Each structure stands twice: as structure tokens, then as C-alpha cells.
Amino acid sequence: MQIIHNCADAAASTVDIWVNGALFVDNVDFRTATPFTEVPAGVPLVVDIAPGTSVSASESIFQQTFTLAADGTYLLVASGIVSATGYSPAPPFTLAVYDMAQETAAGGASNTDLLVYHGSTDAPTVDVYESGILNSTAVDDISCGEFTGYLALPTDDYTLQVRDGANSTIVATYSAPLSTLGLGGAAITVLASGFLDPSVNSNGPAFGLYVALASGGALVPLPALANP
């Protein structure tokens, strides 16, 4: 199981993760991920998200129970809003679950497999168009809180255009240098993160695309490019 912290609410900027009352990971910062970690299967796992200063699971700000299948690989993404005010819109905090996660590319060392998660609470439904090599829509109509399935791509350097849901207006453009970053054979998660309009979201972190690696750690920002 891997857990990715993508909740941009300042009230949850650093969290502790407790499982069945025991500290699982201490001080997980926004835009960081745990590595994939073996956890028990077939038994209830009570996951509590608590402030980074917590000393027990009783300080939890969110709790959810999971029972995972044996030999499964799971991805949990913390997203949404904790605070009662200061954010618009404010979908509730959640742990979004993807139950067919991968740690490596299914196609071997010459491929990179991309899982996409839309975790920007004030961004609308979007398309993602690849304009450098494929010249086609890679992701169609993804809304906040949704995953795509994995995209199996030859390891290369791509250009991603985030477009509106009608695929007509370019909102932002990013480089996805999978080859330059040495991601051949990797399975990664690309997350829409932050706010399109920080001014109505407590001046929080701005929108961007970020990559979570299977090894965990700080998410890798995809470089922003000028729109064509």
C-alpha cells in the first residue's frame, strides 16, 4: 500500500498516519508519498489521519477502515478540504482508493506506466492532450476525485496540455520528461494538485502536475511550459 498526501488545505499541511492505533508514518508533508509498504491482508485496517503534532490516533481528523485483499496492491490519495471556511469549493477530505496499483511498468524497461489522479478541488472536469509525440487525447473528462487507469507509454519526453472538458481551451501546459527523468520501467502516479484560484482558497499552493514515485518521497513537479 502507498499513501500520497495531496490535500492542499493548510490545516493538513503535515499529518501523521495511524493504522489500528499504531503510528504508521510520522510527519507526512503535503505533496509527499510513502513508499509501497507491506500491510496485513484480510483484516480490518483502521486508518486515522491526524495532525503532525499528534501523540495518538485519538486526535484523528479523519478515519476510514479498509480490508485489503491478499496479494493486492493499493494506492490511497489524501485529498479534499478539512477546514470549515476559507476554501471554495470545499469537497470533504477523503482517502481515494485505487485497488489495482502497480510498482513497476507492466511492459518492461522501455515503458512507463502512468496512473492519473485529479486532486485539484477547484479545477473543473478536464482533458489531457499530449501534443509532442502522440498528438491525441491521453485523458478524457476526468473530474476531481477520479483516477484514470494506467496509461502504458514508451519511455520518452512528452508535452501535456491540460484542457477544458470540451477539449477546446488549453488551461496549462507541462513537460513530462519521462526519459530525461530515467523513468523507464517505472509505474508512476501523476496528480493534479493545488488550486487554480488560490485567492479564494486561503492563498494556498497553486495548481500543478506532480509525480509520485513508487519509492515514495517528495512529489516531483512537472515543469510548466508556455501555452502554444
Coordinates of N, CA and C in Angstrom, one line a residue:
M1 N 0.8 -1.2 0.0 CA 0.0 0.0 0.0 C 0.9 1.2 0.0
Q2 N 0.5 2.2 -0.8 CA 1.2 3.5 -0.8 C 0.1 4.6 -0.5
I3 N 0.5 5.6 0.3 CA -0.3 6.7 0.6 C 0.3 8.0 0.1
I4 N -0.4 8.8 -0.6 CA 0.1 10.1 -1.2 C -0.7 11.2 -0.5
H5 N 0.0 12.2 0.0 CA -0.6 13.3 0.7 C -0.8 14.4 -0.4
N6 N -2.1 14.6 -0.8 CA -2.4 15.6 -1.9 C -3.5 16.6 -1.4
C7 N -3.7 16.7 -0.1 CA -4.6 17.6 0.5 C -4.0 19.0 0.7
A8 N -4.4 20.0 -0.1 CA -3.8 21.3 -0.1 C -4.3 22.2 1.0
D9 N -5.2 21.8 1.8 CA -5.7 22.6 2.9 C -4.5 22.8 3.9
A10 N -4.3 24.1 4.3 CA -3.2 24.4 5.3 C -3.4 23.7 6.6
A11 N -4.6 23.4 7.0 CA -4.9 22.7 8.2 C -4.4 21.3 8.3
A12 N -4.0 20.7 7.1 CA -3.5 19.4 7.0 C -2.1 19.4 6.3
S13 N -1.4 20.4 6.4 CA -0.1 20.6 5.7 C 0.9 19.5 6.0
T14 N 0.8 19.0 7.3 CA 1.7 17.9 7.8 C 0.8 17.0 8.6
V15 N 0.8 15.7 8.3 CA -0.1 14.8 9.0 C 0.7 13.6 9.5
D16 N 0.1 12.9 10.5 CA 0.6 11.6 10.9 C -0.5 10.6 10.5
I17 N 0.0 9.4 10.1 CA -0.9 8.3 9.7 C -0.8 7.2 10.7
W18 N -2.0 6.9 11.3 CA -2.1 5.8 12.3 C -2.8 4.7 11.7
V19 N -2.4 3.4 12.0 CA -3.2 2.3 11.5 C -3.4 1.4 12.7
N20 N -4.7 1.1 12.9 CA -5.1 0.3 14.1 C -4.4 0.8 15.4
G21 N -4.4 2.1 15.5 CA -4.0 2.7 16.8 C -2.5 2.9 16.9
A22 N -1.7 2.3 15.9 CA -0.2 2.4 16.0 C 0.2 3.4 14.9
L23 N 1.3 4.2 15.2 CA 1.8 5.2 14.3 C 2.4 4.4 13.1
F24 N 1.9 4.7 11.9 CA 2.3 4.0 10.7 C 3.4 4.9 10.0
V25 N 3.1 6.2 9.8 CA 4.1 7.1 9.3 C 4.0 8.4 10.0
D26 N 5.1 9.0 10.4 CA 5.1 10.2 11.2 C 5.5 11.4 10.2
N27 N 4.7 12.5 10.4 CA 5.0 13.8 9.8 C 5.1 13.7 8.2
V28 N 4.0 13.4 7.6 CA 3.9 13.3 6.2 C 3.5 14.7 5.6
D29 N 4.4 15.3 4.9 CA 4.1 16.7 4.4 C 3.2 16.6 3.1
F30 N 2.5 17.7 2.9 CA 1.8 17.9 1.6 C 2.7 17.7 0.5
R31 N 2.2 17.0 -0.6 CA 3.0 16.6 -1.8 C 4.2 15.7 -1.5
T32 N 3.9 14.8 -0.6 CA 4.9 13.7 -0.4 C 4.1 12.4 -0.4
A33 N 4.9 11.3 -0.5 CA 4.2 9.9 -0.6 C 5.0 9.0 0.3
T34 N 4.4 8.0 0.8 CA 5.1 6.9 1.5 C 5.5 5.9 0.4
P35 N 6.5 5.1 0.6 CA 6.8 4.0 -0.3 C 5.7 3.0 -0.2
F36 N 5.7 2.1 -1.2 CA 4.8 1.0 -1.1 C 5.3 0.1 0.1
T37 N 4.4 -0.2 1.0 CA 4.7 -1.0 2.2 C 3.8 -2.1 2.4
E38 N 4.4 -3.3 2.8 CA 3.5 -4.5 3.0 C 2.7 -4.2 4.3
V39 N 1.4 -4.5 4.1 CA 0.4 -4.4 5.2 C -0.4 -5.7 5.3
P40 N -1.0 -6.0 6.4 CA -1.8 -7.2 6.5 C -3.0 -7.2 5.6
A41 N -3.3 -8.4 5.1 CA -4.5 -8.6 4.2 C -5.6 -9.3 5.0
G42 N -6.8 -9.1 4.6 CA -7.9 -9.9 5.1 C -8.4 -9.5 6.5
V43 N -7.8 -8.4 7.0 CA -8.2 -7.9 8.4 C -8.5 -6.4 8.3
P44 N -9.4 -6.0 9.1 CA -9.8 -4.5 9.0 C -8.5 -3.7 9.5
L45 N -8.3 -2.7 8.7 CA -7.2 -1.7 9.0 C -7.9 -0.4 9.2
V46 N -7.8 0.1 10.4 CA -8.4 1.4 10.7 C -7.4 2.5 10.5
V47 N -7.5 3.3 9.5 CA -6.5 4.3 9.1 C -7.0 5.6 9.7
D48 N -6.2 6.3 10.5 CA -6.5 7.6 11.1 C -5.5 8.6 10.5
I49 N -6.0 9.7 10.1 CA -5.2 10.9 9.7 C -5.3 11.9 10.8
A50 N -4.2 12.3 11.3 CA -4.1 13.2 12.5 C -3.1 14.3 12.2
P51 N -3.2 15.4 12.9 CA -2.2 16.5 12.7 C -0.8 16.0 13.0
G52 N 0.2 16.6 12.4 CA 1.6 16.2 12.5 C 2.1 16.3 13.9
T53 N 1.4 17.0 14.8 CA 1.8 17.0 16.2 C 1.1 16.0 17.1
S54 N 0.4 15.1 16.5 CA -0.4 14.1 17.3 C 0.5 13.2 18.1
V55 N -0.1 12.7 19.2 CA 0.6 11.7 20.0 C -0.2 10.4 20.1
S56 N -1.4 10.4 19.5 CA -2.2 9.2 19.5 C -3.2 9.3 18.3
A57 N -3.8 8.2 18.0 CA -4.8 8.1 16.9 C -6.1 8.8 17.4
S58 N -6.3 9.1 18.7 CA -7.5 9.7 19.2 C -7.6 11.2 18.7
E59 N -6.5 11.7 18.2 CA -6.5 13.1 17.7 C -6.9 13.1 16.2
S60 N -7.4 12.0 15.7 CA -7.7 11.9 14.3 C -8.7 13.0 13.7
I61 N -8.4 13.5 12.5 CA -9.3 14.4 11.8 C -10.1 13.6 10.8
F62 N -9.7 12.4 10.5 CA -10.4 11.6 9.5 C -10.1 10.1 9.8
Q63 N -11.1 9.3 9.7 CA -10.9 7.8 9.9 C -11.6 7.0 8.8
Q64 N -11.0 6.0 8.3 CA -11.6 5.1 7.4 C -11.0 3.7 7.6
T65 N -11.9 2.7 7.5 CA -11.5 1.3 7.6 C -11.4 0.6 6.3
F66 N -10.3 -0.1 6.1 CA -10.1 -0.8 4.8 C -9.8 -2.3 5.2
T67 N -10.3 -3.2 4.3 CA -9.9 -4.6 4.4 C -9.3 -4.9 3.0
L68 N -8.0 -5.2 2.9 CA -7.3 -5.4 1.7 C -7.2 -6.8 1.3
A69 N -7.3 -7.1 0.0 CA -7.2 -8.5 -0.5 C -5.8 -8.9 -0.5
A70 N -5.6 -10.2 -0.2 CA -4.2 -10.8 -0.3 C -3.6 -10.6 -1.7
D71 N -2.3 -10.3 -1.7 CA -1.6 -10.1 -2.9 C -2.0 -8.9 -3.8
G72 N -2.9 -8.0 -3.2 CA -3.3 -6.8 -3.9 C -2.3 -5.7 -3.7
T73 N -2.4 -4.7 -4.6 CA -1.5 -3.5 -4.5 C -2.4 -2.3 -4.5
Y74 N -2.3 -1.5 -3.5 CA -3.3 -0.4 -3.3 C -2.6 0.9 -3.2
L75 N -3.3 1.9 -3.7 CA -2.9 3.3 -3.7 C -4.0 4.1 -3.0
L76 N -3.6 4.9 -2.0 CA -4.5 5.8 -1.3 C -4.0 7.2 -1.4
V77 N -4.9 8.1 -1.8 CA -4.6 9.5 -2.0 C -5.4 10.4 -1.1
A78 N -4.7 11.1 -0.2 CA -5.4 12.1 0.7 C -5.7 13.3 -0.1
S79 N -7.0 13.7 -0.2 CA -7.3 14.9 -0.9 C -8.6 15.5 -0.3
G80 N -9.0 16.6 -0.9 CA -10.2 17.3 -0.3 C -9.8 18.4 0.7
I81 N -10.8 18.9 1.4 CA -10.6 20.0 2.3 C -11.0 19.6 3.8
V82 N -10.2 20.0 4.7 CA -10.5 19.8 6.2 C -11.3 21.0 6.8
S83 N -10.9 22.2 6.5 CA -11.3 23.4 7.1 C -12.8 23.7 6.8
A84 N -13.5 24.3 7.8 CA -14.9 24.6 7.6 C -15.1 25.9 6.8
T85 N -14.1 26.8 6.7 CA -14.1 28.0 6.0 C -12.8 28.2 5.3
G86 N -12.8 29.2 4.3 CA -11.6 29.6 3.7 C -11.3 28.9 2.4
Y87 N -12.1 28.0 1.9 CA -11.9 27.3 0.7 C -13.2 27.2 -0.1
S88 N -13.1 27.4 -1.4 CA -14.2 27.4 -2.3 C -13.8 26.8 -3.7
P89 N -14.4 25.7 -4.1 CA -15.4 24.8 -3.3 C -14.6 24.1 -2.3
A90 N -15.3 23.3 -1.4 CA -14.7 22.6 -0.3 C -15.2 21.2 -0.2
P91 N -14.9 20.3 -1.2 CA -15.3 18.9 -1.0 C -14.6 18.3 0.2
P92 N -15.3 17.5 0.9 CA -14.7 16.9 2.2 C -13.5 16.1 2.0
F93 N -12.6 16.1 3.0 CA -11.4 15.3 3.0 C -11.7 13.9 2.8
T94 N -10.9 13.2 2.0 CA -11.1 11.7 1.8 C -9.8 11.0 1.5
L95 N -9.8 9.7 1.6 CA -8.8 8.9 1.1 C -9.3 8.2 -0.1
A96 N -8.9 8.6 -1.3 CA -9.3 8.0 -2.5 C -8.5 6.7 -2.8
V97 N -9.2 5.6 -3.2 CA -8.5 4.3 -3.2 C -8.5 3.9 -4.7
Y98 N -7.3 3.4 -5.1 CA -7.1 2.7 -6.4 C -6.6 1.3 -6.0
D99 N -7.4 0.3 -6.4 CA -7.1 -1.0 -5.9 C -6.3 -1.9 -6.9
M100 N -5.8 -1.3 -8.0 CA -5.0 -2.1 -9.0 C -3.7 -1.4 -9.3
A101 N -3.1 -0.9 -8.2 CA -1.9 -0.1 -8.3 C -0.7 -1.0 -8.8
Q102 N 0.3 -0.4 -9.4 CA 1.5 -1.1 -9.8 C 2.7 -0.4 -9.2
E103 N 3.7 -1.2 -9.0 CA 5.0 -0.7 -8.6 C 6.0 -0.6 -9.7
T104 N 5.8 -1.3 -10.8 CA 6.6 -1.2 -12.0 C 5.8 -1.3 -13.2
A105 N 6.4 -0.9 -14.4 CA 5.6 -0.9 -15.6 C 5.4 -2.3 -16.1
A106 N 4.2 -2.6 -16.5 CA 3.9 -3.9 -17.0 C 4.6 -4.3 -18.3
G107 N 5.0 -3.3 -19.1 CA 5.6 -3.5 -20.3 C 7.1 -3.6 -20.3
G108 N 7.7 -3.5 -19.1 CA 9.2 -3.7 -19.0 C 9.9 -2.3 -19.0
A109 N 11.2 -2.4 -19.2 CA 12.1 -1.3 -19.0 C 12.0 -0.2 -20.1
S110 N 11.4 -0.5 -21.2 CA 11.2 0.5 -22.2 C 9.9 1.3 -22.1
N111 N 9.1 0.9 -21.1 CA 7.8 1.6 -21.0 C 7.7 2.3 -19.6
T112 N 6.9 3.3 -19.5 CA 6.5 3.9 -18.3 C 5.0 3.9 -18.2
D113 N 4.5 3.4 -17.1 CA 3.0 3.3 -16.9 C 2.6 4.5 -16.0
L114 N 1.6 5.3 -16.4 CA 1.1 6.5 -15.7 C -0.3 6.3 -15.3
L115 N -0.5 6.4 -13.9 CA -1.9 6.5 -13.4 C -2.1 8.0 -13.1
V116 N -3.3 8.5 -13.5 CA -3.6 9.9 -13.3 C -4.7 10.1 -12.3
Y117 N -4.5 11.0 -11.3 CA -5.5 11.3 -10.3 C -5.7 12.8 -10.3
H118 N -7.0 13.2 -10.4 CA -7.4 14.6 -10.4 C -7.7 15.0 -9.0
G119 N -6.8 15.7 -8.4 CA -6.9 16.1 -6.9 C -7.0 17.6 -6.7
S120 N -7.3 18.4 -7.7 CA -7.4 19.8 -7.5 C -8.8 20.2 -7.2
T121 N -9.1 20.6 -6.0 CA -10.5 20.8 -5.6 C -11.3 21.9 -6.3
D122 N -10.6 22.9 -6.9 CA -11.3 23.9 -7.6 C -11.1 23.9 -9.1
A123 N -10.6 22.8 -9.6 CA -10.4 22.7 -11.0 C -11.6 21.9 -11.6
P124 N -12.1 22.3 -12.7 CA -13.3 21.5 -13.3 C -12.8 20.2 -14.0
T125 N -13.8 19.6 -14.6 CA -13.5 18.4 -15.4 C -12.6 18.8 -16.5
V126 N -11.5 18.0 -16.8 CA -10.5 18.4 -17.8 C -10.2 17.2 -18.7
D127 N -9.6 17.6 -19.8 CA -9.0 16.6 -20.7 C -7.5 16.8 -20.6
V128 N -6.7 15.8 -20.9 CA -5.2 16.0 -21.0 C -4.9 15.5 -22.4
Y129 N -4.3 16.4 -23.2 CA -3.9 16.2 -24.6 C -2.4 16.2 -24.7
E130 N -1.8 15.1 -25.3 CA -0.4 15.0 -25.5 C -0.1 15.6 -26.9
S131 N 0.7 16.7 -26.9 CA 0.9 17.4 -28.2 C 2.3 17.3 -28.8
G132 N 3.2 16.6 -28.1 CA 4.6 16.5 -28.6 C 4.8 15.2 -29.4
I133 N 4.2 14.1 -29.1 CA 4.5 12.8 -29.8 C 3.3 12.1 -30.2
L134 N 2.3 12.0 -29.3 CA 1.1 11.2 -29.7 C 0.1 12.0 -30.5
N135 N 0.0 13.4 -30.2 CA -0.9 14.2 -30.8 C -2.4 13.7 -30.7
S136 N -2.7 13.3 -29.4 CA -4.0 12.7 -29.2 C -4.4 13.0 -27.7
T137 N -5.7 12.8 -27.4 CA -6.2 12.9 -26.0 C -5.7 11.7 -25.2
A138 N -4.9 12.0 -24.2 CA -4.5 10.9 -23.3 C -5.5 10.6 -22.2
V139 N -6.1 11.6 -21.7 CA -7.1 11.5 -20.6 C -8.4 12.3 -21.0
D140 N -9.5 11.7 -21.0 CA -10.8 12.3 -21.4 C -11.7 12.5 -20.2
D141 N -12.1 13.7 -20.0 CA -13.1 14.0 -19.0 C -12.9 13.4 -17.6
I142 N -11.8 13.9 -17.0 CA -11.5 13.4 -15.6 C -11.9 14.5 -14.7
S143 N -12.6 14.2 -13.6 CA -13.1 15.2 -12.6 C -12.4 15.0 -11.3
C144 N -12.5 16.0 -10.4 CA -11.9 15.9 -9.1 C -12.3 14.7 -8.4
G145 N -11.3 14.0 -7.9 CA -11.6 12.7 -7.1 C -11.5 11.5 -7.9
E146 N -11.3 11.6 -9.2 CA -11.3 10.4 -10.1 C -9.9 10.0 -10.5
F147 N -9.7 8.7 -10.7 CA -8.5 8.1 -11.3 C -8.8 7.8 -12.8
T148 N -7.7 7.8 -13.6 CA -7.8 7.0 -14.8 C -7.2 5.6 -14.6
G149 N -7.3 4.7 -15.5 CA -6.5 3.5 -15.5 C -5.1 3.9 -15.9
Y150 N -4.2 2.9 -15.8 CA -2.8 3.2 -16.2 C -2.7 3.4 -17.7
L151 N -1.9 4.4 -18.1 CA -1.5 4.6 -19.5 C -0.1 4.0 -19.7
A152 N 0.0 3.0 -20.6 CA 1.3 2.4 -20.9 C 1.9 3.2 -22.0
L153 N 3.0 3.9 -21.8 CA 3.6 4.7 -22.8 C 5.1 4.3 -23.0
P154 N 5.6 4.3 -24.2 CA 7.0 4.2 -24.4 C 7.7 5.3 -23.6
T155 N 8.8 5.0 -23.0 CA 9.5 6.0 -22.2 C 10.2 7.0 -23.1
D156 N 9.6 8.2 -23.0 CA 10.0 9.3 -23.9 C 9.7 10.6 -23.1
D157 N 10.0 11.8 -23.8 CA 9.7 13.1 -23.2 C 8.5 13.6 -23.9
Y158 N 7.4 13.9 -23.1 CA 6.1 14.2 -23.6 C 5.7 15.7 -23.2
T159 N 4.7 16.2 -23.9 CA 4.2 17.5 -23.6 C 2.7 17.3 -23.3
L160 N 2.3 17.7 -22.1 CA 0.9 17.5 -21.7 C 0.2 18.9 -21.7
Q161 N -1.0 19.0 -22.4 CA -1.8 20.1 -22.3 C -3.1 19.8 -21.5
V162 N -3.2 20.5 -20.4 CA -4.5 20.4 -19.6 C -5.5 21.3 -20.3
R163 N -6.6 20.7 -20.8 CA -7.6 21.4 -21.5 C -8.9 21.3 -20.8
D164 N -9.9 22.2 -21.1 CA -11.2 22.1 -20.5 C -11.9 20.9 -21.0
G165 N -13.0 20.6 -20.4 CA -13.7 19.3 -20.7 C -14.2 19.2 -22.1
A166 N -14.3 20.3 -22.8 CA -14.7 20.3 -24.3 C -13.5 20.1 -25.2
N167 N -12.3 20.0 -24.6 CA -11.0 19.8 -25.3 C -10.7 20.9 -26.3
S168 N -11.2 22.1 -25.9 CA -11.0 23.3 -26.9 C -10.1 24.4 -26.3
T169 N -10.0 24.5 -25.0 CA -9.2 25.6 -24.4 C -8.1 25.0 -23.6
I170 N -6.9 25.5 -23.8 CA -5.7 25.0 -23.1 C -5.6 25.8 -21.8
V171 N -5.7 25.1 -20.7 CA -5.6 25.7 -19.4 C -4.2 25.9 -18.9
A172 N -3.4 24.9 -19.2 CA -1.9 24.9 -18.8 C -1.2 23.8 -19.6
T173 N 0.1 24.0 -19.7 CA 0.9 23.1 -20.5 C 2.1 22.7 -19.6
Y174 N 2.5 21.4 -19.7 CA 3.6 20.9 -18.8 C 4.4 19.9 -19.7
S175 N 5.7 19.9 -19.3 CA 6.6 18.9 -19.9 C 6.5 17.7 -19.0
A176 N 6.5 16.5 -19.6 CA 6.5 15.2 -18.9 C 7.8 14.4 -19.4
P177 N 8.9 14.8 -18.9 CA 10.2 14.2 -19.4 C 10.5 12.9 -18.8
L178 N 9.7 11.9 -19.2 CA 9.9 10.6 -18.6 C 11.2 9.9 -18.9
S179 N 11.8 10.2 -20.1 CA 13.1 9.6 -20.5 C 14.2 10.4 -19.7
T180 N 14.1 11.7 -19.7 CA 15.1 12.5 -19.1 C 15.2 12.2 -17.6
L181 N 14.0 11.9 -17.0 CA 14.0 11.6 -15.5 C 14.4 10.2 -15.2
G182 N 14.7 9.4 -16.3 CA 15.1 8.0 -16.1 C 14.0 7.1 -15.6
L183 N 12.8 7.3 -16.1 CA 11.6 6.5 -15.6 C 11.3 5.3 -16.4
G184 N 12.2 4.8 -17.2 CA 11.9 3.6 -17.9 C 11.7 2.4 -16.9
G185 N 10.6 1.7 -17.2 CA 10.3 0.5 -16.3 C 9.5 0.9 -15.0
A186 N 9.3 2.2 -14.9 CA 8.6 2.7 -13.6 C 7.1 2.8 -13.8
A187 N 6.3 2.6 -12.8 CA 4.9 2.9 -12.7 C 4.8 4.1 -11.8
I188 N 4.2 5.2 -12.3 CA 4.1 6.5 -11.5 C 2.7 6.9 -11.4
T189 N 2.4 7.8 -10.5 CA 1.1 8.5 -10.4 C 1.3 10.0 -10.7
V190 N 0.5 10.5 -11.6 CA 0.6 11.9 -12.0 C -0.7 12.5 -11.3
L191 N -0.5 13.5 -10.5 CA -1.6 14.1 -9.7 C -1.8 15.6 -10.1
A192 N -3.0 16.0 -10.4 CA -3.4 17.4 -10.4 C -3.5 17.8 -8.9
S193 N -2.8 18.9 -8.6 CA -2.6 19.3 -7.2 C -2.6 20.8 -7.1
G194 N -3.2 21.2 -5.9 CA -3.2 22.7 -5.6 C -4.5 23.3 -6.2
F195 N -4.4 24.7 -6.2 CA -5.6 25.4 -6.6 C -5.4 26.3 -7.8
L196 N -6.4 26.2 -8.7 CA -6.4 27.1 -9.9 C -6.6 28.6 -9.4
D197 N -7.3 28.8 -8.4 CA -7.5 30.2 -7.9 C -7.2 30.2 -6.4
P198 N -5.9 30.4 -6.1 CA -5.5 30.4 -4.6 C -6.2 31.6 -3.9
S199 N -6.6 32.6 -4.5 CA -7.2 33.8 -3.8 C -8.5 33.5 -3.1
V200 N -9.2 32.5 -3.5 CA -10.4 32.0 -2.8 C -10.2 30.7 -2.1
N201 N -8.9 30.4 -1.9 CA -8.6 29.1 -1.2 C -7.4 29.4 -0.2
S202 N -7.6 30.5 0.6 CA -6.7 30.8 1.7 C -5.3 31.0 1.1
N203 N -5.2 31.5 -0.1 CA -3.9 31.7 -0.7 C -3.0 30.5 -0.7
G204 N -3.6 29.3 -0.9 CA -2.9 28.0 -0.8 C -2.0 27.8 -2.1
P205 N -1.4 26.6 -2.1 CA -0.5 26.3 -3.2 C -1.2 26.3 -4.6
A206 N -0.5 26.8 -5.6 CA -1.1 26.9 -6.9 C -1.1 25.6 -7.6
F207 N -2.0 25.5 -8.6 CA -2.2 24.3 -9.4 C -0.9 23.8 -10.1
G208 N -0.8 22.6 -10.2 CA 0.4 22.0 -10.9 C 0.1 20.5 -11.1
L209 N 1.0 19.9 -11.9 CA 1.0 18.4 -12.1 C 2.2 17.9 -11.4
Y210 N 2.0 16.9 -10.6 CA 3.1 16.3 -9.7 C 3.2 14.8 -9.9
V211 N 4.4 14.2 -9.8 CA 4.6 12.8 -10.0 C 4.9 12.2 -8.6
A212 N 4.2 11.1 -8.3 CA 4.6 10.3 -7.1 C 5.3 9.0 -7.7
L213 N 6.5 8.7 -7.1 CA 7.2 7.5 -7.5 C 6.8 6.4 -6.5
A214 N 7.0 5.2 -7.0 CA 6.7 4.0 -6.2 C 7.6 4.0 -4.9
S215 N 8.8 4.6 -5.0 CA 9.7 4.6 -3.8 C 9.3 5.7 -2.8
G216 N 8.3 6.5 -3.1 CA 7.8 7.5 -2.2 C 8.7 8.7 -2.2
G217 N 8.5 9.6 -1.1 CA 9.3 10.8 -1.0 C 8.6 12.0 -1.6
A218 N 9.3 13.1 -1.7 CA 8.6 14.3 -2.2 C 8.1 14.1 -3.7
L219 N 6.9 14.6 -4.0 CA 6.4 14.5 -5.3 C 7.3 15.4 -6.2
V220 N 7.4 14.9 -7.5 CA 8.2 15.6 -8.5 C 7.4 16.5 -9.3
P221 N 7.6 17.8 -9.3 CA 6.8 18.7 -10.1 C 7.1 18.6 -11.6
L222 N 6.1 18.5 -12.5 CA 6.3 18.6 -13.9 C 6.5 20.0 -14.3
P223 N 7.6 20.3 -15.1 CA 7.8 21.7 -15.5 C 6.7 22.3 -16.3
A224 N 6.3 23.5 -15.9 CA 5.3 24.3 -16.6 C 5.9 24.9 -17.9
L225 N 5.2 24.9 -19.0 CA 5.6 25.5 -20.2 C 4.6 26.5 -20.6
A226 N 5.0 27.4 -21.5 CA 4.1 28.4 -22.1 C 3.1 27.7 -22.9
N227 N 1.8 28.2 -22.8 CA 0.8 27.6 -23.7 C 1.0 28.0 -25.2
P228 N 0.8 27.1 -26.1 CA 1.0 27.5 -27.5 C 0.0 28.5 -28.0

